[in-house]
Amino acid sequence: NAGVTQTPKFQVLKTGQSMTLQCAQDMNHEYMSWYRQDPGMGLRLIHYSVGAGITDQGEVPNGYNVSRSTTEDFPLRLLSAAPSQTSVYFCASSPHEAGAGTDTQYFGPGTRLTVL
Amino acid sequence: LAKTTQPISMDSYEGQEVNITCSHNNIATNDYITWYQQFPSQGPRFIIQGYKTKVTNEVASLFIPADRKSSTLSLPRVSLSDTAVYYCLVGDSGGGYNKLIFGAGTRLAVHP
């Protein structure tokens, strides 16, 4: 298993440009999430999905769109990049096991995005 | 969602035992306590999870007192490779998706 993969590893954008961060998992997990991490801070939830065709907003969804057409893929779209979106983006997946405490999240390696 | 409080940073030396305490005064009855570890330039990695008393795995131990208002992650005989940020989270996924809240975590620096 490759686990959770993210592409690209690094990206530089100009203000106003759009792009898609890719995330894929091969563990057949129901749940997938996108987080951003700013320097010296914890992770903040952007969007999440509880299954193909189902997405919902997290703590900081503005400026980002997601879709989940398959179980494996969960791309994150930046519609019009802004300097405030400079951050490291992590994708995660988890198998939902109700009654087993919190679902263990498996994180990808991250995408470091800089918006000029 | 319950909020957690943990020290911003800690220092230790190789071979020592490290204990990181997390406060979660408003923990709910169904909440579990989970710890993640994050190395520089990597995503967080699950370490251990518990509900009450003590849990031990090959990496760490988790001590939870009876009132569950705090918990302590114990790392035995740390090495330089244990230098990382450690996050304490509380939550429950019984009702569906669990929105985990990652605070700033505790930065552990292990020195030679």
Tab-separated table of C-alpha atoms in Angstrom:
chain	number	residue	atom	x	y	z
A	1	ASN	CA	0.000	0.000	0.000
A	2	ALA	CA	1.202	3.474	-0.869
A	3	GLY	CA	-1.058	4.906	1.851
A	4	VAL	CA	-1.995	8.559	1.307
A	5	THR	CA	-0.221	10.307	-1.539
A	6	GLN	CA	-0.234	14.015	-2.356
A	7	THR	CA	0.931	15.928	-5.383
A	8	PRO	CA	2.671	18.228	-5.907
A	9	LYS	CA	5.137	18.412	-2.992
A	10	PHE	CA	5.847	22.100	-3.628
A	11	GLN	CA	3.985	24.774	-5.552
A	12	VAL	CA	4.395	28.493	-6.088
A	13	LEU	CA	1.423	30.482	-7.353
A	14	LYS	CA	0.753	34.093	-8.136
A	15	THR	CA	-2.179	35.862	-6.545
A	16	GLY	CA	-5.360	35.107	-8.449
A	17	GLN	CA	-4.189	31.856	-10.009
A	18	SER	CA	-6.128	28.666	-9.476
A	19	MET	CA	-4.855	25.155	-8.933
A	20	THR	CA	-5.799	21.728	-7.646
A	21	LEU	CA	-3.954	19.826	-4.957
A	22	GLN	CA	-4.263	16.112	-5.514
A	23	CYS	CA	-4.812	13.505	-2.811
A	24	ALA	CA	-5.276	9.770	-3.220
A	25	GLN	CA	-5.457	6.820	-0.837
A	26	ASP	CA	-5.373	3.112	-1.567
A	27	MET	CA	-6.669	1.836	1.779
A	28	ASN	CA	-10.378	1.949	0.855
A	29	HIS	CA	-11.031	4.439	3.672
A	30	GLU	CA	-14.432	6.067	3.873
A	31	TYR	CA	-13.307	9.333	5.409
A	32	MET	CA	-10.929	11.854	3.870
A	33	SER	CA	-9.944	15.324	5.034
A	34	TRP	CA	-7.904	18.340	4.090
A	35	TYR	CA	-5.993	20.378	6.662
A	36	ARG	CA	-3.739	23.390	6.484
A	37	GLN	CA	-0.863	24.049	8.839
A	38	ASP	CA	0.634	27.474	9.276
A	39	PRO	CA	4.066	28.003	10.876
A	40	GLY	CA	4.164	27.110	14.567
A	41	MET	CA	0.512	26.170	14.633
A	42	GLY	CA	-1.557	23.047	14.699
A	43	LEU	CA	-3.628	21.728	11.825
A	44	ARG	CA	-6.922	23.317	10.868
A	45	LEU	CA	-9.628	21.396	9.050
A	46	ILE	CA	-10.620	22.824	5.652
A	47	HIS	CA	-13.064	20.285	4.198
A	48	TYR	CA	-13.854	16.661	4.766
A	49	SER	CA	-15.746	13.815	3.136
A	50	VAL	CA	-17.500	10.844	4.701
A	51	GLY	CA	-17.823	8.969	1.422
A	52	ALA	CA	-17.974	9.312	-2.337
A	53	GLY	CA	-20.324	12.125	-3.275
A	54	ILE	CA	-20.490	13.561	0.244
A	55	THR	CA	-18.439	16.537	1.417
A	56	ASP	CA	-18.763	19.099	4.174
A	57	GLN	CA	-17.003	22.198	5.452
A	58	GLY	CA	-14.487	22.263	8.224
A	59	GLU	CA	-13.133	25.142	10.269
A	60	VAL	CA	-11.574	27.219	7.446
A	61	PRO	CA	-13.358	26.415	4.143
A	62	ASN	CA	-13.379	29.842	2.483
A	63	GLY	CA	-11.438	29.985	-0.772
A	64	TYR	CA	-11.368	26.212	-1.221
A	65	ASN	CA	-13.567	23.704	-3.027
A	66	VAL	CA	-13.597	19.927	-2.844
A	67	SER	CA	-15.339	17.027	-4.527
A	68	ARG	CA	-15.277	13.277	-3.951
A	69	SER	CA	-16.251	11.357	-7.057
A	70	THR	CA	-14.438	8.174	-6.022
A	71	THR	CA	-13.447	6.573	-2.736
A	72	GLU	CA	-9.766	6.937	-3.610
A	73	ASP	CA	-9.461	10.597	-4.608
A	74	PHE	CA	-10.174	13.847	-2.800
A	75	PRO	CA	-8.791	16.890	-4.676
A	76	LEU	CA	-8.660	20.360	-3.123
A	77	ARG	CA	-9.177	23.327	-5.432
A	78	LEU	CA	-7.973	26.839	-4.802
A	79	LEU	CA	-10.241	29.067	-6.866
A	80	SER	CA	-8.273	32.313	-6.743
A	81	ALA	CA	-5.100	32.022	-4.719
A	82	ALA	CA	-4.307	34.647	-2.094
A	83	PRO	CA	-1.133	35.187	-0.024
A	84	SER	CA	-3.136	34.182	3.074
A	85	GLN	CA	-3.347	30.682	1.601
A	86	THR	CA	0.401	30.220	1.839
A	87	SER	CA	0.646	27.153	4.032
A	88	VAL	CA	1.391	23.448	4.166
A	89	TYR	CA	-1.586	21.337	3.151
A	90	PHE	CA	-2.133	17.839	4.473
A	91	CYS	CA	-4.599	15.285	3.249
A	92	ALA	CA	-5.706	12.489	5.559
A	93	SER	CA	-7.886	9.418	5.372
A	94	SER	CA	-9.445	7.261	8.052
A	95	PRO	CA	-11.524	4.118	8.290
A	96	HIS	CA	-14.669	4.808	10.244
A	97	GLU	CA	-15.062	2.383	13.111
A	98	ALA	CA	-17.955	3.531	15.257
A	99	GLY	CA	-17.465	2.793	18.912
A	100	ALA	CA	-13.684	2.475	18.629
A	101	GLY	CA	-12.809	5.907	19.934
A	102	THR	CA	-11.592	8.443	17.431
A	103	ASP	CA	-10.826	7.180	13.957
A	104	THR	CA	-7.103	6.906	13.335
A	105	GLN	CA	-6.164	9.376	10.634
A	106	TYR	CA	-3.436	8.555	8.137
A	107	PHE	CA	-1.754	11.653	6.787
A	108	GLY	CA	-0.052	12.279	3.488
A	109	PRO	CA	3.383	13.925	3.202
A	110	GLY	CA	1.953	17.384	2.573
A	111	THR	CA	2.079	20.036	-0.138
A	112	ARG	CA	3.973	23.225	0.603
A	113	LEU	CA	2.189	26.087	-1.166
A	114	THR	CA	3.479	29.631	-1.541
A	115	VAL	CA	1.282	32.352	-2.978
A	116	LEU	CA	3.110	35.482	-4.106
B	1	LEU	CA	-15.662	19.828	21.269
B	2	ALA	CA	-13.374	19.482	24.272
B	3	LYS	CA	-10.334	21.716	24.296
B	4	THR	CA	-6.908	20.579	25.385
B	5	THR	CA	-4.007	22.410	26.995
B	6	GLN	CA	-0.434	21.143	26.851
B	7	PRO	CA	3.011	22.688	27.338
B	8	ILE	CA	4.362	24.565	24.345
B	9	SER	CA	7.796	22.988	24.534
B	10	MET	CA	9.934	20.529	26.473
B	11	ASP	CA	13.580	19.580	26.451
B	12	SER	CA	15.101	16.240	27.327
B	13	TYR	CA	18.250	14.194	26.859
B	14	GLU	CA	18.795	10.880	25.209
B	15	GLY	CA	17.927	7.924	27.409
B	16	GLN	CA	15.585	9.847	29.694
B	17	GLU	CA	11.880	9.211	30.162
B	18	VAL	CA	9.679	12.045	28.954
B	19	ASN	CA	6.197	12.728	30.293
B	20	ILE	CA	3.941	15.191	28.490
B	21	THR	CA	0.771	16.113	30.341
B	22	CYS	CA	-2.379	17.303	28.633
B	23	SER	CA	-5.296	18.992	30.376
B	24	HIS	CA	-8.842	18.434	29.088
B	25	ASN	CA	-11.184	19.655	31.815
B	26	ASN	CA	-14.304	19.552	29.641
B	27	ILE	CA	-13.875	16.056	28.266
B	28	ALA	CA	-17.199	14.385	27.483
B	29	THR	CA	-18.268	10.961	28.662
B	30	ASN	CA	-17.817	9.374	25.231
B	31	ASP	CA	-14.565	11.140	24.339
B	32	TYR	CA	-11.339	9.232	23.830
B	33	ILE	CA	-7.875	10.733	24.280
B	34	THR	CA	-5.559	10.415	21.317
B	35	TRP	CA	-1.957	11.457	20.753
B	36	TYR	CA	-0.280	12.159	17.433
B	37	GLN	CA	3.395	12.770	16.633
B	38	GLN	CA	4.636	15.051	13.873
B	39	PHE	CA	8.183	15.168	12.557
B	40	PRO	CA	9.374	18.211	10.594
B	41	SER	CA	8.102	18.264	7.016
B	42	GLN	CA	5.821	15.276	7.596
B	43	GLY	CA	2.166	14.721	8.379
B	44	PRO	CA	1.110	13.728	11.903
B	45	ARG	CA	1.244	10.075	12.861
B	46	PHE	CA	-1.028	8.299	15.341
B	47	ILE	CA	0.809	7.196	18.491
B	48	ILE	CA	-1.694	5.987	21.053
B	49	GLN	CA	-5.292	6.242	22.176
B	50	GLY	CA	-7.068	5.521	25.439
B	51	TYR	CA	-10.265	6.008	27.394
B	52	LYS	CA	-9.258	5.410	31.007
B	53	THR	CA	-6.481	3.975	33.201
B	54	LYS	CA	-3.353	2.979	31.310
B	55	VAL	CA	-2.647	2.004	27.743
B	56	THR	CA	0.719	0.816	26.487
B	57	ASN	CA	2.015	-0.010	23.035
B	58	GLU	CA	5.434	-0.444	21.477
B	59	VAL	CA	5.956	3.307	21.235
B	60	ALA	CA	4.504	4.901	24.360
B	61	SER	CA	2.282	4.656	27.404
B	62	LEU	CA	-0.775	6.741	28.136
B	63	PHE	CA	-1.870	7.348	31.717
B	64	ILE	CA	-5.403	8.591	32.370
B	65	PRO	CA	-6.598	9.290	35.936
B	66	ALA	CA	-10.070	8.365	37.111
B	67	ASP	CA	-11.532	11.839	36.566
B	68	ARG	CA	-10.144	11.879	32.979
B	69	LYS	CA	-9.528	15.634	33.166
B	70	SER	CA	-5.923	15.137	32.182
B	71	SER	CA	-3.688	12.545	30.572
B	72	THR	CA	0.047	11.924	30.384
B	73	LEU	CA	1.946	10.597	27.407
B	74	SER	CA	5.069	8.768	28.526
B	75	LEU	CA	7.970	8.121	26.164
B	76	PRO	CA	10.510	5.736	27.682
B	77	ARG	CA	14.206	6.280	27.045
B	78	VAL	CA	13.917	8.882	24.305
B	79	SER	CA	16.385	9.162	21.465
B	80	LEU	CA	17.245	12.012	19.108
B	81	SER	CA	14.684	10.633	16.658
B	82	ASP	CA	11.880	11.363	19.133
B	83	THR	CA	12.362	15.086	18.536
B	84	ALA	CA	8.953	16.093	17.197
B	85	VAL	CA	5.719	17.890	17.976
B	86	TYR	CA	3.225	15.904	20.028
B	87	TYR	CA	-0.495	16.638	19.835
B	88	CYS	CA	-3.123	15.687	22.391
B	89	LEU	CA	-6.681	15.449	21.092
B	90	VAL	CA	-10.003	14.408	22.564
B	91	GLY	CA	-13.075	13.316	20.695
B	92	ASP	CA	-15.474	10.561	19.787
B	93	SER	CA	-16.346	9.145	16.388
B	94	GLY	CA	-19.337	7.141	17.524
B	95	GLY	CA	-21.813	9.453	15.856
B	96	GLY	CA	-20.014	9.839	12.550
B	97	TYR	CA	-17.137	11.963	11.357
B	98	ASN	CA	-15.010	13.187	14.217
B	99	LYS	CA	-13.638	16.685	13.727
B	100	LEU	CA	-10.345	16.417	15.520
B	101	ILE	CA	-8.921	19.708	16.800
B	102	PHE	CA	-5.161	19.933	16.645
B	103	GLY	CA	-3.828	22.622	18.965
B	104	ALA	CA	-0.277	23.950	18.749
B	105	GLY	CA	1.068	20.766	20.360
B	106	THR	CA	4.187	20.272	22.465
B	107	ARG	CA	7.557	20.651	20.786
B	108	LEU	CA	9.888	18.062	22.271
B	109	ALA	CA	13.594	18.566	21.700
B	110	VAL	CA	15.853	15.660	22.617
B	111	HIS	CA	19.514	16.574	23.097
B	112	PRO	CA	22.593	14.330	22.956
